[in-house]
Amino acid sequence: MITSEKKKAVISDLAKDKNDTGSSAVQVGILTKRIEEITEHLKENKHDHMARRGLLQLVGQRKRHLKYIASKDSQEYLALIKKLGIRR
């Protein structure tokens, strides 16, 4: 589970203004942090199949958000994946 402090840090880093908490870029950042935490959990708990299923769902959700961002503005997409360290 992502802590509220980590979530606020991601929001402040990716938000376009102070009230921006739900834009696609912010959502991708939050999903990326959740994916990182679940990945670390699965390194220790290899047989946790429900966590693995949840991880795959989050990856798919992030992929859909990134596809939307790429369709709107390709430069923003490239900057976002570079900032978050995501492969294409």
Coordinates of N, CA and C in Angstrom, one line a residue:
M1 N 0.8 -1.2 0.0 CA 0.0 0.0 0.0 C 0.9 1.2 0.0
I2 N 0.6 2.1 -0.9 CA 1.4 3.4 -1.0 C 1.0 4.3 0.2
T3 N 2.0 4.9 0.9 CA 1.7 5.8 2.0 C 1.2 7.2 1.4
S4 N 0.5 7.9 2.3 CA 0.0 9.2 1.8 C 1.2 10.2 1.6
E5 N 2.3 10.0 2.3 CA 3.4 10.9 2.1 C 4.0 10.7 0.7
K6 N 4.2 9.4 0.3 CA 4.7 9.1 -1.0 C 3.7 9.6 -2.1
K7 N 2.5 9.4 -1.9 CA 1.5 9.9 -2.8 C 1.5 11.4 -3.0
K8 N 1.6 12.1 -1.9 CA 1.7 13.6 -2.0 C 3.0 14.0 -2.7
A9 N 4.1 13.3 -2.5 CA 5.3 13.6 -3.2 C 5.2 13.4 -4.7
V10 N 4.5 12.4 -5.1 CA 4.3 12.1 -6.5 C 3.4 13.2 -7.1
I11 N 2.3 13.5 -6.4 CA 1.4 14.5 -6.9 C 2.1 15.9 -7.0
S12 N 2.9 16.3 -6.0 CA 3.6 17.6 -6.1 C 4.6 17.6 -7.2
D13 N 5.2 16.4 -7.5 CA 6.2 16.4 -8.6 C 5.6 16.4 -10.0
L14 N 4.4 15.9 -10.2 CA 3.8 15.7 -11.5 C 2.6 16.7 -11.8
A15 N 2.1 17.3 -10.8 CA 0.9 18.2 -10.9 C 1.2 19.4 -11.8
K16 N 0.3 19.8 -12.6 CA 0.4 21.0 -13.4 C 0.1 22.2 -12.6
D17 N -0.8 22.1 -11.6 CA -1.0 23.2 -10.7 C -1.3 22.7 -9.3
K18 N -1.6 23.5 -8.3 CA -1.7 23.0 -6.9 C -2.9 22.1 -6.7
N19 N -3.9 22.3 -7.5 CA -5.1 21.5 -7.3 C -5.2 20.3 -8.2
D20 N -4.2 20.0 -9.0 CA -4.2 18.9 -9.9 C -3.8 17.6 -9.2
T21 N -4.8 16.8 -9.0 CA -4.6 15.5 -8.3 C -5.1 14.3 -9.2
G22 N -5.8 14.6 -10.3 CA -6.4 13.5 -11.1 C -6.0 13.5 -12.5
S23 N -5.1 14.3 -12.9 CA -4.7 14.3 -14.4 C -4.0 12.9 -14.7
S24 N -4.0 12.6 -15.9 CA -3.4 11.3 -16.4 C -2.0 11.2 -15.9
A25 N -1.2 12.2 -16.0 CA 0.2 12.2 -15.6 C 0.3 11.8 -14.2
V26 N -0.5 12.5 -13.3 CA -0.4 12.2 -11.9 C -0.9 10.8 -11.6
Q27 N -1.9 10.3 -12.3 CA -2.4 8.9 -12.1 C -1.3 7.9 -12.5
V28 N -0.6 8.2 -13.6 CA 0.5 7.3 -14.0 C 1.6 7.3 -13.0
G29 N 1.9 8.4 -12.4 CA 2.9 8.5 -11.3 C 2.5 7.6 -10.1
I30 N 1.3 7.8 -9.7 CA 0.8 7.0 -8.5 C 0.8 5.5 -8.8
L31 N 0.3 5.2 -10.0 CA 0.3 3.7 -10.4 C 1.8 3.2 -10.5
T32 N 2.7 4.0 -10.9 CA 4.1 3.5 -11.0 C 4.6 3.3 -9.6
K33 N 4.4 4.1 -8.6 CA 4.8 3.9 -7.3 C 4.2 2.6 -6.7
R34 N 2.9 2.4 -7.0 CA 2.2 1.2 -6.5 C 2.8 -0.1 -7.1
I35 N 3.1 0.0 -8.4 CA 3.8 -1.1 -9.1 C 5.1 -1.4 -8.5
E36 N 5.9 -0.4 -8.2 CA 7.2 -0.6 -7.6 C 7.1 -1.3 -6.3
E37 N 6.1 -0.9 -5.5 CA 6.0 -1.5 -4.1 C 5.5 -3.0 -4.3
I38 N 4.6 -3.3 -5.2 CA 4.2 -4.6 -5.3 C 5.3 -5.5 -5.9
T39 N 6.1 -4.9 -6.8 CA 7.2 -5.7 -7.3 C 8.2 -6.1 -6.2
E40 N 8.5 -5.2 -5.3 CA 9.4 -5.5 -4.2 C 8.7 -6.6 -3.3
H41 N 7.4 -6.5 -3.1 CA 6.8 -7.5 -2.3 C 6.9 -8.9 -3.0
L42 N 6.7 -8.9 -4.3 CA 6.8 -10.2 -5.0 C 8.2 -10.8 -5.1
K43 N 9.2 -10.0 -4.9 CA 10.5 -10.5 -4.9 C 10.7 -11.4 -3.7
E44 N 10.1 -11.0 -2.5 CA 10.2 -11.8 -1.3 C 9.1 -12.9 -1.2
N45 N 8.0 -12.7 -1.8 CA 6.8 -13.6 -1.7 C 6.5 -14.1 -3.1
K46 N 7.2 -15.0 -3.6 CA 7.1 -15.5 -5.0 C 5.8 -16.2 -5.3
H47 N 5.1 -16.8 -4.2 CA 3.9 -17.5 -4.4 C 2.6 -16.7 -4.2
D48 N 2.7 -15.5 -4.0 CA 1.6 -14.6 -3.8 C 0.9 -14.3 -5.1
H49 N 0.0 -15.2 -5.6 CA -0.6 -15.1 -6.9 C -1.6 -13.9 -7.0
M50 N -2.3 -13.6 -5.9 CA -3.2 -12.5 -5.9 C -2.5 -11.2 -6.1
A51 N -1.4 -11.0 -5.4 CA -0.6 -9.8 -5.6 C -0.1 -9.7 -7.1
R52 N 0.3 -10.8 -7.6 CA 0.8 -10.9 -9.0 C -0.4 -10.5 -10.0
R53 N -1.6 -10.9 -9.7 CA -2.7 -10.6 -10.5 C -3.0 -9.1 -10.4
G54 N -3.0 -8.6 -9.2 CA -3.2 -7.2 -9.0 C -2.1 -6.3 -9.7
L55 N -0.9 -6.8 -9.7 CA 0.2 -6.1 -10.4 C 0.0 -6.0 -11.8
L56 N -0.5 -7.1 -12.4 CA -0.8 -7.1 -13.9 C -1.9 -6.2 -14.2
Q57 N -2.9 -6.1 -13.3 CA -4.0 -5.2 -13.5 C -3.5 -3.7 -13.5
L58 N -2.7 -3.4 -12.5 CA -2.1 -2.1 -12.4 C -1.3 -1.7 -13.6
V59 N -0.5 -2.7 -14.1 CA 0.3 -2.4 -15.3 C -0.5 -2.1 -16.5
G60 N -1.6 -2.9 -16.7 CA -2.6 -2.6 -17.8 C -3.2 -1.3 -17.6
Q61 N -3.6 -0.9 -16.4 CA -4.2 0.4 -16.2 C -3.3 1.5 -16.6
R62 N -2.0 1.4 -16.1 CA -1.0 2.4 -16.4 C -0.7 2.5 -17.9
K63 N -0.8 1.3 -18.6 CA -0.6 1.3 -20.0 C -1.7 2.0 -20.8
R64 N -2.9 1.9 -20.3 CA -4.0 2.6 -20.9 C -3.9 4.1 -20.7
H65 N -3.5 4.5 -19.5 CA -3.3 6.0 -19.3 C -2.2 6.5 -20.2
L66 N -1.1 5.8 -20.3 CA 0.0 6.2 -21.1 C -0.4 6.3 -22.6
K67 N -1.2 5.3 -23.0 CA -1.7 5.4 -24.4 C -2.5 6.6 -24.7
Y68 N -3.3 7.0 -23.7 CA -4.1 8.2 -23.8 C -3.2 9.4 -23.9
I69 N -2.2 9.5 -23.0 CA -1.3 10.7 -23.0 C -0.6 10.8 -24.3
A70 N -0.1 9.6 -24.8 CA 0.6 9.6 -26.1 C -0.3 10.1 -27.3
S71 N -1.6 9.7 -27.2 CA -2.5 10.2 -28.3 C -2.7 11.7 -28.2
K72 N -2.7 12.3 -27.0 CA -3.0 13.7 -26.9 C -1.7 14.5 -27.2
D73 N -0.6 14.2 -26.6 CA 0.6 15.0 -26.8 C 1.9 14.1 -26.6
S74 N 2.5 13.8 -27.8 CA 3.6 12.8 -27.8 C 4.8 13.4 -27.0
Q75 N 5.0 14.7 -27.0 CA 6.2 15.2 -26.2 C 6.0 15.1 -24.7
E76 N 4.7 15.3 -24.3 CA 4.4 15.1 -22.8 C 4.6 13.6 -22.5
Y77 N 4.2 12.7 -23.4 CA 4.4 11.3 -23.1 C 5.9 10.9 -23.0
L78 N 6.7 11.4 -23.9 CA 8.1 11.1 -23.8 C 8.8 11.7 -22.5
A79 N 8.4 12.9 -22.2 CA 8.9 13.5 -21.0 C 8.5 12.7 -19.7
L80 N 7.3 12.3 -19.7 CA 6.7 11.6 -18.5 C 7.4 10.2 -18.4
I81 N 7.6 9.4 -19.4 CA 8.2 8.1 -19.3 C 9.7 8.3 -18.9
K82 N 10.3 9.4 -19.4 CA 11.7 9.6 -19.0 C 11.8 10.0 -17.6
K83 N 10.9 10.8 -17.1 CA 10.9 11.2 -15.7 C 10.7 10.1 -14.7
L84 N 9.8 9.2 -15.1 CA 9.4 8.1 -14.2 C 10.3 6.8 -14.4
G85 N 11.1 6.8 -15.5 CA 11.9 5.7 -15.8 C 11.2 4.5 -16.3
I86 N 10.2 4.7 -17.1 CA 9.4 3.6 -17.7 C 9.9 3.3 -19.1
R87 N 9.9 2.1 -19.4 CA 10.3 1.7 -20.8 C 9.1 2.0 -21.7
R88 N 9.3 2.1 -23.0 CA 8.2 2.3 -23.9 C 7.3 1.1 -24.1

